Backbone as CSV, one residue per row, in Angstrom:
resi,resn,N_x,N_y,N_z,CA_x,CA_y,CA_z,C_x,C_y,C_z
1,UNK,-54.669,-3.736,-13.243,-55.231,-2.680,-12.369,-54.593,-2.895,-10.875
2,UNK,-55.384,-4.373,-10.830,-54.716,-4.808,-9.246,-53.607,-5.063,-8.834
3,UNK,-52.682,-5.091,-10.059,-51.208,-4.973,-9.513,-49.783,-4.142,-9.626
4,UNK,-50.880,-3.249,-9.885,-50.387,-1.885,-9.535,-51.117,-1.055,-8.284
5,UNK,-52.121,-1.181,-7.852,-53.148,-0.636,-6.663,-51.674,-1.682,-5.956
6,UNK,-51.105,-2.659,-5.766,-50.808,-3.004,-5.244,-49.386,-2.763,-5.079
7,UNK,-48.887,-1.953,-5.808,-47.179,-1.746,-5.737,-48.105,-0.397,-5.472
8,UNK,-48.744,0.611,-5.758,-48.560,2.365,-4.807,-48.831,2.048,-3.826
9,UNK,-49.784,1.284,-2.784,-50.356,0.884,-1.535,-48.800,0.544,-1.029
10,UNK,-47.943,-0.119,-1.649,-46.793,-0.540,-0.758,-45.619,0.648,-0.746
11,UNK,-46.093,2.017,-2.190,-45.120,2.785,-1.857,-45.544,3.778,-1.195
12,UNK,-46.776,4.446,-1.076,-47.697,5.076,0.053,-47.308,4.771,1.347
13,UNK,-46.768,2.903,2.003,-47.240,2.581,3.502,-45.642,3.265,4.084
14,UNK,-44.997,3.100,3.100,-43.208,3.222,3.015,-42.863,4.259,3.100
15,UNK,-43.305,5.338,2.741,-42.961,6.829,3.152,-44.315,7.472,3.884
16,UNK,-45.307,6.467,4.477,-45.227,6.772,5.972,-46.892,7.942,5.374
17,UNK,-47.448,7.594,4.476,-48.631,8.598,4.009,-49.705,7.808,5.008
18,UNK,-50.602,9.146,5.728,-51.298,8.467,6.614,-52.417,7.039,5.356
19,UNK,-53.664,6.822,6.491,-54.865,6.121,6.226,-56.040,6.768,4.917
20,UNK,-55.980,7.707,5.878,-56.939,8.728,5.132,-56.206,8.348,3.850
21,UNK,-55.394,9.485,3.714,-53.945,10.037,2.004,-54.379,8.627,1.032
22,UNK,-53.589,7.478,1.758,-53.498,6.223,1.191,-55.040,6.302,0.073
23,UNK,-55.951,6.000,1.032,-57.064,5.285,0.732,-57.946,6.435,-0.557
24,UNK,-57.762,7.887,-0.022,-58.538,9.161,-1.117,-57.291,8.664,-2.284
25,UNK,-55.878,8.830,-2.612,-54.779,8.508,-3.507,-55.624,7.604,-4.381
26,UNK,-55.256,6.077,-3.830,-55.911,4.839,-4.784,-57.379,5.051,-5.224
27,UNK,-58.702,5.809,-4.495,-59.297,6.357,-5.037,-59.597,6.624,-6.194
28,UNK,-58.580,8.108,-5.740,-58.363,8.733,-7.250,-57.303,8.110,-8.146
29,UNK,-57.046,7.926,-8.495,-56.508,7.015,-9.436,-57.256,6.212,-10.339
30,UNK,-58.079,5.227,-9.879,-59.103,4.097,-9.734,-60.134,5.100,-10.315
31,UNK,-60.803,6.110,-10.028,-61.302,6.968,-10.976,-60.877,7.222,-12.018
32,UNK,-59.948,7.331,-12.428,-59.063,8.235,-13.431,-59.285,6.999,-14.218
33,UNK,-58.766,5.844,-14.089,-58.435,4.091,-14.829,-60.266,3.646,-15.500
34,UNK,-61.529,4.500,-14.220,-62.357,4.060,-14.765,-63.019,5.089,-15.504
35,UNK,-62.515,6.508,-15.631,-63.667,7.083,-16.532,-63.002,6.762,-18.354
36,UNK,-61.551,6.700,-18.271,-61.282,6.274,-20.021,-61.832,4.730,-19.992
37,UNK,-62.286,4.051,-19.599,-62.175,2.662,-18.818,-61.164,1.354,-19.425
38,UNK,-59.667,2.657,-19.138,-58.520,2.383,-19.743,-57.709,1.265,-18.168
39,UNK,-56.533,0.761,-17.992,-55.428,0.482,-16.967,-54.693,2.674,-16.980
40,UNK,-54.374,2.805,-16.096,-53.689,4.258,-15.889,-52.718,4.204,-16.577
41,UNK,-51.689,3.275,-16.485,-50.707,3.067,-16.945,-50.520,2.959,-18.620
42,UNK,-51.362,2.980,-18.808,-51.815,3.449,-20.373,-52.534,4.736,-21.093
43,UNK,-52.307,5.432,-20.232,-52.828,7.030,-19.664,-51.729,7.852,-20.098
44,UNK,-52.196,9.061,-20.364,-50.461,10.165,-20.436,-51.164,11.307,-20.279
45,UNK,-50.359,12.743,-20.799,-50.378,13.634,-20.471,-51.957,14.118,-20.944
46,UNK,-51.993,13.965,-21.759,-53.573,14.311,-22.089,-54.457,14.257,-21.642
47,UNK,-54.722,12.410,-21.349,-55.816,12.241,-20.659,-55.944,12.522,-19.359
48,UNK,-54.819,12.344,-18.655,-54.755,14.412,-17.232,-55.523,15.251,-17.436
49,UNK,-54.880,16.204,-18.927,-55.749,17.355,-18.386,-57.221,17.533,-19.069
50,UNK,-57.067,16.343,-19.562,-59.248,15.956,-20.045,-59.440,16.068,-18.868
51,UNK,-59.232,14.903,-18.202,-59.867,14.685,-16.942,-59.651,15.904,-15.627
52,UNK,-58.608,16.791,-15.750,-58.849,17.993,-15.134,-59.678,18.547,-15.698
53,UNK,-60.198,18.876,-16.751,-60.763,19.807,-17.012,-62.455,19.757,-16.751
54,UNK,-62.522,17.923,-17.398,-63.677,17.109,-16.575,-64.432,17.532,-15.121
55,UNK,-62.955,17.353,-14.572,-63.132,17.367,-12.592,-64.190,18.643,-12.228
56,UNK,-63.425,20.275,-13.178,-63.945,21.954,-12.988,-65.748,21.894,-13.728
57,UNK,-65.102,20.815,-14.749,-66.554,21.662,-15.925,-67.963,20.769,-15.130
58,UNK,-67.804,19.378,-15.192,-68.979,17.718,-15.196,-69.206,17.812,-13.866
59,UNK,-67.735,18.173,-12.773,-68.253,17.655,-11.089,-67.713,18.638,-10.670
60,UNK,-67.681,19.906,-11.022,-67.634,21.020,-10.297,-66.737,21.504,-8.712
61,UNK,-66.292,20.473,-9.056,-64.621,20.957,-7.878,-64.047,21.903,-7.615
62,UNK,-64.107,21.767,-6.524,-63.117,23.112,-5.954,-61.544,23.364,-6.596
63,UNK,-61.056,23.749,-6.933,-59.609,24.010,-7.139,-58.617,23.528,-5.918
64,UNK,-58.662,23.030,-5.317,-57.986,22.847,-3.626,-58.613,21.021,-4.521
65,UNK,-59.914,20.539,-4.489,-60.285,19.159,-4.712,-59.265,18.598,-6.056
66,UNK,-59.383,19.694,-7.233,-58.748,18.889,-8.375,-56.934,18.508,-8.374
67,UNK,-56.923,20.163,-7.224,-55.173,19.373,-7.203,-54.782,18.415,-6.402
68,UNK,-55.628,18.000,-5.241,-55.820,16.800,-4.208,-55.966,15.264,-5.321
69,UNK,-56.612,15.846,-6.474,-56.746,14.473,-7.536,-55.312,14.353,-8.109
70,UNK,-55.099,15.253,-8.520,-53.745,15.960,-9.489,-52.400,15.292,-8.398
71,UNK,-52.466,15.435,-7.540,-51.051,15.054,-6.808,-51.192,13.142,-6.165
72,UNK,-52.638,12.940,-6.649,-52.601,11.705,-6.467,-51.673,10.980,-7.703
73,UNK,-52.124,11.659,-8.915,-52.161,11.333,-9.997,-50.756,10.851,-10.501
74,UNK,-49.737,12.059,-9.759,-48.860,12.758,-9.901,-47.716,11.341,-8.779
75,UNK,-48.385,11.497,-8.152,-47.805,10.260,-7.027,-47.781,9.026,-8.137
76,UNK,-48.841,8.390,-8.595,-48.510,7.319,-9.581,-48.084,7.570,-10.192
77,UNK,-47.711,8.268,-10.990,-46.879,8.616,-12.528,-45.498,8.379,-12.209
78,UNK,-45.056,9.032,-11.139,-43.665,9.416,-10.343,-43.089,7.840,-9.565
79,UNK,-44.301,7.747,-8.629,-43.431,6.557,-7.399,-43.076,5.500,-8.025
80,UNK,-44.924,4.936,-8.629,-45.678,3.966,-8.407,-44.744,3.267,-10.606
81,UNK,-45.000,4.297,-12.127,-44.973,3.973,-13.263,-43.407,4.582,-13.334
82,UNK,-43.085,5.430,-12.359,-41.232,5.801,-12.591,-41.034,6.386,-12.921
83,UNK,-42.629,7.271,-14.240,-42.323,8.023,-14.834,-42.420,9.303,-14.462
84,UNK,-41.480,9.992,-16.053,-41.536,12.506,-15.394,-42.594,12.538,-15.069
85,UNK,-42.905,13.495,-15.169,-43.941,14.326,-14.513,-43.792,15.841,-15.502
86,UNK,-44.690,16.567,-16.052,-44.258,17.826,-16.231,-45.366,18.711,-15.451
87,UNK,-45.088,19.738,-15.014,-45.675,20.630,-14.252,-46.164,21.893,-14.907
88,UNK,-45.851,21.807,-16.357,-45.629,22.726,-18.061,-47.478,22.198,-18.438
89,UNK,-47.034,20.617,-18.379,-48.307,20.832,-18.905,-49.686,19.757,-18.952
90,UNK,-49.096,19.428,-17.044,-50.525,19.850,-15.931,-50.393,20.086,-14.914
91,UNK,-50.398,21.834,-15.441,-50.747,22.808,-14.514,-51.243,22.481,-12.878
92,UNK,-51.283,22.823,-12.001,-52.256,22.838,-10.817,-52.920,24.405,-10.802
93,UNK,-54.272,23.981,-10.682,-54.749,24.844,-10.413,-54.417,25.968,-8.859
94,UNK,-55.356,27.703,-9.312,-54.172,28.119,-8.527,-55.515,28.027,-7.209
95,UNK,-55.412,27.511,-5.840,-56.260,27.838,-4.833,-56.501,28.933,-4.571
96,UNK,-57.625,29.309,-4.028,-57.874,30.312,-3.245,-57.668,30.214,-1.467
97,UNK,-56.778,31.566,-1.282,-56.483,31.423,0.386,-57.525,31.485,1.512
98,UNK,-58.292,30.765,2.207,-59.022,31.711,2.495,-58.164,31.152,4.844
99,UNK,-58.138,32.606,4.909,-57.852,32.707,6.664,-59.007,32.382,7.643
100,UNK,-58.796,31.112,7.910,-59.480,30.126,9.105,-59.936,31.437,10.410
101,UNK,-61.512,30.721,11.189,-61.350,31.900,11.815,-60.799,31.274,13.315
102,UNK,-59.821,31.810,13.870,-59.602,31.414,14.787,-59.916,30.895,16.492
103,UNK,-60.484,30.190,17.021,-60.995,30.453,18.527,-60.171,31.316,19.594
104,UNK,-60.459,31.750,20.280,-59.728,32.030,21.691,-59.470,30.732,22.204
105,UNK,-58.249,31.406,23.069,-58.088,30.475,24.088,-59.397,30.268,25.451
106,UNK,-59.857,30.842,25.354,-61.047,30.581,26.484,-62.151,29.408,25.801
107,UNK,-62.110,29.401,24.106,-62.719,29.067,23.933,-62.255,27.833,23.269
108,UNK,-61.132,27.267,23.391,-59.829,25.768,23.178,-59.985,25.194,24.330
109,UNK,-60.197,25.912,25.400,-60.192,25.692,26.990,-62.034,25.194,26.991
110,UNK,-62.606,25.928,27.041,-64.296,25.513,27.133,-63.959,23.923,25.855
111,UNK,-63.678,24.059,24.897,-63.602,23.194,23.803,-62.969,21.348,24.587
112,UNK,-62.133,21.910,25.009,-60.893,20.975,25.755,-61.973,20.371,27.183
113,UNK,-62.913,20.792,27.869,-63.486,20.673,28.749,-64.852,19.972,28.846
114,UNK,-65.338,20.157,27.286,-66.488,19.231,26.754,-66.187,18.121,25.774
115,UNK,-64.616,18.183,26.180,-64.546,15.778,25.409,-65.239,15.562,26.113
116,UNK,-65.706,14.334,25.238,-66.938,13.224,25.228,-65.830,12.173,26.094
117,UNK,-65.039,11.804,26.008,-64.159,10.920,27.041,-62.968,11.317,27.610
118,UNK,-62.188,10.813,28.532,-61.085,11.261,28.718,-59.615,10.941,27.659
119,UNK,-60.336,9.700,27.305,-59.571,9.595,25.673,-59.015,10.820,24.713
120,UNK,-59.902,11.328,24.886,-60.381,12.420,23.485,-59.860,14.094,24.090
121,UNK,-60.174,13.272,25.839,-59.462,14.900,26.110,-58.172,15.460,25.675
122,UNK,-57.348,13.949,26.064,-55.911,13.874,25.977,-55.977,13.962,24.954
123,UNK,-56.240,13.576,23.778,-56.163,13.972,22.216,-55.867,15.643,21.668
124,UNK,-57.535,15.994,22.310,-57.001,17.465,22.351,-55.704,18.822,22.932
125,UNK,-56.326,18.309,23.618,-54.840,18.822,24.904,-53.374,18.776,24.045
126,UNK,-53.200,17.629,23.437,-51.951,17.117,22.395,-52.560,17.650,21.338
127,UNK,-53.276,17.726,20.490,-53.265,18.736,19.487,-52.942,20.497,19.486
128,UNK,-53.443,21.047,20.784,-53.809,22.175,20.427,-52.003,22.902,21.697
129,UNK,-51.724,21.868,22.423,-50.235,21.544,22.870,-48.820,21.735,22.177
130,UNK,-48.266,21.146,21.116,-47.481,20.928,19.865,-47.255,20.897,19.107
131,UNK,-49.101,20.933,18.629,-49.505,21.899,16.933,-48.901,20.986,16.061
132,UNK,-49.335,19.857,16.584,-49.086,18.409,15.021,-50.073,18.261,14.226
133,UNK,-49.864,17.423,13.657,-51.153,17.712,12.066,-51.882,16.122,12.935
134,UNK,-52.574,15.976,12.552,-53.378,14.993,12.723,-53.048,13.546,12.639
135,UNK,-52.471,13.741,11.632,-52.178,12.399,10.916,-50.636,11.818,12.243
136,UNK,-49.586,13.265,12.123,-48.769,13.108,12.845,-49.276,11.958,14.727
137,UNK,-50.406,13.465,15.262,-50.741,12.527,16.207,-50.968,10.827,16.048
138,UNK,-51.368,11.072,15.266,-52.100,9.150,15.739,-50.642,8.363,15.309
139,UNK,-49.744,8.654,14.858,-48.471,7.619,14.707,-46.925,7.747,15.747
140,UNK,-47.362,8.963,17.148,-46.574,8.965,18.775,-46.985,7.925,19.324
141,UNK,-45.417,7.259,19.463,-45.355,6.640,19.495,-44.937,7.028,21.557
142,UNK,-44.686,6.129,22.290,-44.163,5.691,23.975,-43.228,6.723,24.064
143,UNK,-42.148,6.435,23.251,-40.711,6.697,22.700,-40.537,7.961,22.267
144,UNK,-41.378,8.729,22.317,-41.613,9.869,21.555,-41.257,10.874,22.528
145,UNK,-42.151,10.629,23.293,-42.284,11.225,25.185,-40.927,11.417,25.701
146,UNK,-39.813,12.399,25.732,-38.857,12.740,26.133,-38.894,13.553,27.261
147,UNK,-39.380,13.095,28.935,-39.808,13.845,29.695,-38.659,14.646,30.290
148,UNK,-37.414,13.995,29.844,-35.664,14.423,30.528,-35.701,15.657,30.080
149,UNK,-35.658,15.710,28.820,-35.831,17.154,27.538,-36.802,17.629,27.800
150,UNK,-37.583,17.211,28.452,-38.706,18.065,27.805,-39.675,18.415,26.335
151,UNK,-39.404,17.199,25.853,-39.862,17.365,24.407,-40.428,16.494,23.692
152,UNK,-41.229,16.571,22.611,-41.750,15.644,21.918,-41.233,15.260,20.811
153,UNK,-40.345,14.124,20.053,-40.572,13.524,18.819,-40.987,13.898,18.250
154,UNK,-41.501,14.461,17.176,-41.893,13.756,15.865,-41.649,13.214,14.546
155,UNK,-41.715,12.097,14.435,-40.871,11.321,13.307,-41.208,11.511,12.439
156,UNK,-40.977,11.169,10.878,-41.358,10.958,9.522,-42.841,11.678,9.627
157,UNK,-42.807,13.174,9.744,-43.591,14.496,9.457,-43.551,14.490,8.098
158,UNK,-45.036,15.773,7.489,-44.681,16.095,6.376,-43.334,16.437,5.204
159,UNK,-43.289,15.171,4.616,-41.950,15.619,3.895,-40.761,14.344,4.481
160,UNK,-42.070,13.675,5.197,-40.433,12.733,6.442,-39.644,13.436,6.355
161,UNK,-39.652,14.471,7.110,-39.078,15.274,7.763,-39.609,14.562,9.686
162,UNK,-38.222,15.057,10.194,-38.346,15.013,11.600,-38.215,16.075,12.437
163,UNK,-38.679,16.882,13.705,-38.423,17.363,14.534,-38.827,17.082,15.912
164,UNK,-38.296,18.246,16.830,-38.757,18.287,18.119,-39.524,19.695,18.223
165,UNK,-41.201,19.106,19.652,-41.451,20.096,19.597,-41.846,19.740,21.345
166,UNK,-42.012,20.709,21.511,-42.198,21.148,23.095,-43.069,20.492,23.728
167,UNK,-43.085,19.898,24.651,-43.627,18.698,26.317,-43.689,20.025,27.200
168,UNK,-44.907,20.565,27.134,-45.833,21.589,28.421,-45.976,20.702,29.612
169,UNK,-45.898,20.355,31.033,-45.663,19.964,31.860,-47.146,20.061,32.533
170,UNK,-48.170,19.992,31.982,-49.630,19.731,31.846,-49.589,18.950,31.079
171,UNK,-49.433,18.661,29.515,-49.900,18.034,28.892,-48.598,16.426,29.540
172,UNK,-47.844,17.191,30.153,-47.278,15.757,30.592,-47.923,14.929,31.482
173,UNK,-48.403,15.558,32.598,-49.394,15.664,33.501,-50.622,14.235,33.269
174,UNK,-51.637,15.060,32.173,-52.741,14.659,30.963,-52.068,13.196,30.797
175,UNK,-50.786,13.004,30.073,-50.621,11.584,28.667,-50.260,10.779,30.312
176,UNK,-49.205,11.125,31.331,-49.203,10.645,32.833,-50.655,9.190,33.148
177,UNK,-51.550,10.467,32.647,-53.104,10.470,33.334,-53.928,9.111,32.643
178,UNK,-53.291,9.594,31.246,-53.765,8.686,29.926,-53.397,7.502,30.304
179,UNK,-52.140,7.489,30.260,-51.108,6.240,30.424,-51.953,5.360,31.091
180,UNK,-51.671,5.276,32.549,-51.705,5.007,33.416,-53.648,4.522,33.411
181,UNK,-54.516,5.148,32.560,-55.661,4.584,32.226,-56.070,3.471,30.996
182,UNK,-55.136,3.125,30.284,-55.119,2.295,29.497,-55.538,0.884,29.605
183,UNK,-56.386,0.528,29.718,-56.711,-0.953,30.296,-55.477,-2.109,29.850
184,UNK,-54.314,-1.861,28.305,-53.879,-2.840,27.991,-52.222,-1.561,27.827
185,UNK,-51.247,-1.601,28.228,-50.181,-1.022,28.096,-49.524,-1.600,26.718
186,UNK,-49.641,-0.425,25.448,-48.724,-1.030,24.303,-47.360,-0.310,24.827
187,UNK,-46.906,-1.156,24.535,-45.669,-1.213,23.811,-44.861,-0.220,22.656
188,UNK,-45.537,0.081,21.612,-45.333,1.257,20.859,-45.941,2.125,21.005
189,UNK,-47.264,2.030,20.819,-48.367,2.939,20.582,-48.978,4.074,21.595
190,UNK,-48.554,5.579,21.571,-49.134,6.775,22.145,-50.994,6.310,22.684
191,UNK,-50.832,6.233,21.649,-52.923,6.462,21.281,-53.078,5.346,20.768
192,UNK,-53.034,3.748,21.202,-53.332,2.720,20.545,-55.118,3.159,19.742
193,UNK,-55.487,1.881,19.161,-56.441,1.519,18.596,-57.714,1.207,19.257
194,UNK,-58.607,1.059,18.404,-59.988,-0.139,18.682,-61.253,0.987,19.031
195,UNK,-61.531,0.391,19.801,-62.872,1.144,20.745,-62.283,1.198,21.932
196,UNK,-61.556,-0.435,22.875,-60.965,-0.204,23.778,-59.557,-0.198,23.749
197,UNK,-59.212,0.778,23.371,-58.103,1.548,22.642,-56.730,0.344,23.460
198,UNK,-57.077,-0.812,22.539,-55.940,-1.998,23.459,-55.915,-2.486,21.987
199,UNK,-55.659,-1.810,20.873,-55.176,-2.353,19.336,-53.994,-2.130,19.214
200,UNK,-53.404,-3.287,17.681,-51.937,-3.690,17.735,-51.385,-2.375,17.212
201,UNK,-52.565,-1.250,16.657,-51.811,-0.099,15.702,-52.730,0.935,15.976
202,UNK,-52.027,1.641,15.754,-52.467,3.094,16.491,-53.900,3.153,15.526
203,UNK,-54.332,5.084,16.527,-55.613,5.564,15.449,-55.413,5.763,14.066
204,UNK,-56.676,5.735,13.974,-56.807,6.277,12.594,-56.903,8.196,12.651
205,UNK,-57.537,9.141,11.788,-57.458,10.316,11.952,-58.380,10.054,11.723
206,UNK,-59.520,9.377,11.990,-61.295,9.856,12.284,-61.602,10.502,13.471
207,UNK,-60.490,9.647,15.026,-60.343,9.902,16.345,-60.608,10.959,16.212
208,UNK,-58.995,11.753,16.142,-58.939,12.965,16.700,-59.849,14.284,16.067
209,UNK,-60.261,13.728,14.746,-62.065,14.303,14.378,-63.118,14.581,14.538
210,UNK,-63.531,13.422,15.134,-64.823,13.143,15.541,-64.315,13.361,17.140
211,UNK,-63.295,14.162,17.646,-62.849,14.098,19.270,-63.565,15.700,19.526
212,UNK,-63.100,16.944,18.309,-62.904,17.938,18.039,-64.110,18.243,17.355
213,UNK,-64.788,17.395,16.917,-66.791,17.714,16.887,-67.859,17.604,17.756
214,UNK,-67.645,16.084,18.072,-67.820,16.248,19.151,-68.352,16.995,20.629
215,UNK,-66.455,17.395,20.826,-66.526,18.776,22.142,-66.859,20.141,21.762
216,UNK,-67.376,19.984,20.238,-66.801,21.581,19.305,-68.721,21.598,20.299
217,UNK,-69.411,20.596,19.390,-71.120,20.607,19.464,-71.793,20.758,20.940
218,UNK,-70.926,19.704,22.650,-70.950,19.898,23.636,-70.960,21.211,24.441
219,UNK,-69.680,22.316,23.836,-68.814,23.134,24.305,-70.196,24.131,23.666
220,UNK,-70.993,23.562,22.442,-71.496,24.975,21.570,-71.630,26.644,20.892
221,UNK,-70.091,25.367,20.546,-68.758,26.444,19.777,-69.529,26.181,18.803
222,UNK,-69.819,27.328,17.443,-70.230,27.823,16.293,-69.951,27.103,15.241
223,UNK,-68.758,27.553,15.138,-67.470,27.545,14.955,-67.034,26.386,13.976
224,UNK,-66.201,26.127,12.837,-66.365,24.329,12.667,-64.546,24.356,13.167
225,UNK,-64.720,22.889,14.094,-63.303,23.039,14.387,-63.527,21.360,14.142
226,UNK,-61.696,21.566,13.667,-61.130,20.009,13.159,-59.698,20.177,13.384
227,UNK,-59.227,19.353,13.445,-57.565,19.033,14.153,-56.939,20.364,13.770
228,UNK,-56.940,20.061,12.448,-55.473,20.937,11.930,-56.374,22.623,12.405
229,UNK,-56.911,23.369,12.974,-57.854,24.359,13.439,-57.262,24.418,14.827
230,UNK,-56.431,23.328,15.680,-56.032,23.577,17.016,-54.627,23.593,16.733
231,UNK,-53.700,23.129,15.413,-52.775,23.801,14.997,-52.699,25.443,14.260
232,UNK,-53.454,25.662,14.128,-53.611,27.008,13.196,-53.861,27.901,14.927
233,UNK,-54.598,27.159,15.669,-54.875,28.040,17.249,-53.232,27.862,17.766
234,UNK,-52.735,27.274,17.856,-51.667,26.621,18.683,-50.208,27.769,18.023
235,UNK,-50.389,27.848,17.169,-49.348,29.167,15.865,-49.419,30.774,16.398
236,UNK,-50.863,30.446,16.474,-51.448,31.870,16.393,-51.216,32.937,17.690
237,UNK,-51.958,31.744,18.528,-51.614,31.886,20.494,-50.321,32.216,20.928
238,UNK,-49.419,31.778,20.622,-47.860,31.070,20.332,-47.898,32.915,19.939
239,UNK,-47.678,33.316,19.022,-47.508,34.712,18.745,-47.901,36.311,19.080
240,UNK,-48.858,35.266,19.543,-49.631,36.805,20.492,-49.185,36.814,21.612
241,UNK,-48.529,35.577,21.972,-47.834,36.082,23.764,-46.275,36.570,23.833
242,UNK,-45.468,36.369,21.868,-44.291,37.195,21.931,-43.666,36.387,21.442
243,UNK,-43.908,34.922,20.405,-42.837,34.051,20.319,-42.761,34.403,18.970
244,UNK,-41.079,34.380,18.136,-41.244,34.995,17.002,-41.186,33.862,15.805
245,UNK,-41.305,34.351,14.641,-42.054,33.615,13.834,-40.854,32.418,13.825
246,UNK,-40.023,32.458,13.090,-38.860,31.311,13.071,-38.464,30.549,14.107
247,UNK,-39.147,30.750,15.225,-39.246,29.433,16.203,-40.768,28.503,15.663
248,UNK,-41.872,29.754,15.888,-42.939,28.846,15.396,-42.890,28.169,13.881
249,UNK,-41.593,28.251,13.599,-41.446,27.815,11.504,-41.138,26.571,12.128
250,UNK,-39.962,26.568,13.115,-39.700,25.063,13.384,-39.997,24.237,13.660
251,UNK,-41.347,24.544,14.827,-42.408,23.901,15.818,-42.900,22.972,14.773
252,UNK,-43.573,24.250,14.206,-44.603,23.270,12.535,-44.324,23.124,11.974
253,UNK,-42.793,22.612,11.671,-42.138,22.038,10.483,-42.207,22.474,8.706
254,UNK,-42.662,24.247,9.108,-42.378,24.736,7.676,-41.222,24.688,6.854
255,UNK,-41.023,24.589,5.402,-40.141,24.200,5.726,-40.135,25.833,4.866
256,UNK,-41.263,26.520,4.212,-40.536,28.196,3.900,-41.350,28.665,4.581
257,UNK,-40.201,29.980,5.379,-41.279,31.312,6.501,-42.676,31.924,5.979
258,UNK,-42.750,32.034,4.083,-43.880,32.301,3.998,-45.530,31.475,4.619
259,UNK,-44.860,29.717,4.894,-45.995,29.185,5.327,-46.887,29.573,6.597
260,UNK,-45.795,30.343,7.173,-45.506,30.298,8.840,-46.776,31.968,9.012
261,UNK,-45.632,32.402,7.877,-46.225,34.539,7.807,-47.396,34.415,7.487
262,UNK,-48.430,33.529,7.370,-50.010,33.818,7.119,-50.255,34.050,8.878
263,UNK,-49.742,33.369,10.384,-50.188,33.323,11.228,-50.417,34.889,11.978
264,UNK,-50.112,35.918,10.801,-49.384,37.401,10.943,-50.988,38.026,11.159
265,UNK,-51.705,37.981,10.220,-52.627,37.672,9.806,-53.214,37.179,10.705
266,UNK,-53.643,36.719,11.046,-54.670,35.262,11.969,-54.147,36.193,14.226
267,UNK,-53.323,36.750,14.471,-52.873,37.481,15.424,-53.627,38.476,15.653
268,UNK,-54.548,38.605,16.240,-54.613,39.980,17.547,-53.644,40.690,17.827
269,UNK,-52.937,40.603,18.208,-51.814,41.994,18.978,-51.745,42.021,17.453
270,UNK,-50.515,41.553,16.463,-50.001,42.642,15.725,-50.919,43.045,14.661
271,UNK,-52.377,43.003,14.957,-53.585,43.525,14.204,-53.659,44.963,14.746
272,UNK,-53.640,44.687,16.397,-53.874,45.668,16.974,-52.539,46.713,17.019
273,UNK,-51.282,46.310,17.570,-50.382,46.958,17.386,-49.839,47.973,16.381
274,UNK,-50.533,48.018,15.236,-50.286,48.706,13.449,-51.795,49.531,13.544
275,UNK,-50.826,50.515,13.644,-52.225,51.981,13.697,-52.453,52.210,12.581
276,UNK,-53.551,52.625,11.903,-54.295,52.902,10.727,-53.891,53.944,10.132
277,UNK,-53.678,53.690,8.939,-52.722,55.497,8.292,-53.728,56.211,8.519
278,UNK,-54.713,56.291,8.892,-56.573,57.192,8.684,-55.584,58.214,10.195
279,UNK,-55.219,57.419,11.340,-55.331,58.029,12.645,-53.986,58.997,12.337
280,UNK,-53.164,59.264,11.614,-51.997,60.033,11.395,-52.391,61.966,10.654
281,UNK,-53.144,61.352,10.086,-53.994,62.549,8.974,-54.868,63.517,10.050
282,UNK,-54.401,65.191,9.551,-54.570,65.820,10.430,-56.330,66.218,9.168
283,UNK,-57.223,65.711,9.781,-58.470,66.385,9.069,-59.329,67.532,10.141
284,UNK,-59.796,68.382,9.135,-60.622,69.346,9.865,-61.828,68.930,9.805
285,UNK,-62.545,69.417,11.435,-63.700,68.813,12.571,-64.323,69.251,11.498
286,UNK,-65.869,68.197,11.776,-67.068,68.155,10.663,-68.044,69.866,11.108
287,UNK,-67.483,70.383,11.956,-68.077,71.509,12.176,-67.346,72.742,11.295
288,UNK,-66.399,72.876,10.954,-65.801,73.686,10.342,-65.661,73.324,8.641
289,UNK,-66.383,71.960,8.711,-65.881,71.957,7.155,-67.639,72.050,6.959
290,UNK,-68.429,72.062,7.722,-70.127,72.626,7.535,-70.372,74.479,7.331
291,UNK,-69.502,74.731,7.998,-69.624,76.295,8.541,-68.952,76.915,6.838
């Protein structure tokens, strides 16, 4: 398994998977092998189906968690072992789609103002102003900030796709202040890692997650706040401000407009702009019914 682990790690890194996802995928494959006490390259479709059932019935995992395990195994078999993978033989469980509770703009302002450190404040502002995923934020480079065109280049996003997002003048001022505060200027990373932000590697995805959690606690926000929620806020608040779905789709890097259309369910402007069919009915008054 050591040799296979090395090959899988190299493939994940080559495809720019986040550190958190890389660790998760490798651990998922290791658990799969441990369950059968056998090297994973000697296991097949029958074992995957049996393991999937065990995740549901014994470990009581949710459909989303089981899907994540299957994604790890799928990557291992296709990219590491170069074997075919049949969705028909190992179908993904249906996920339960729940709409997140979107904070208002006032609550987002409270969150940013309650950031523990200036570094965390910059992270929160960047997440909300650009709608980037937390893994995309950690990999932002200094060269990605294009102040002449007022755009930020997102390189190697989900599906290894590049895109541009708007660079807010307010965010640009904040990023310049952030740059001046750094004790050691990185030639590469916009958000350098380690405790003093002087590392040769960028921050990991724990940092934006902690920035959200600590700020929410200090602001007294009871809703669960996490980096991806600020991405939802970015899209929902843009939609409420009048932006069209196709523009938001491009900014978010969605391949399918259906992914973006979910924000119609979260937009207060669209909900309130649509009248209930009850309002068009001609009903008898209560007094007439009593007569």
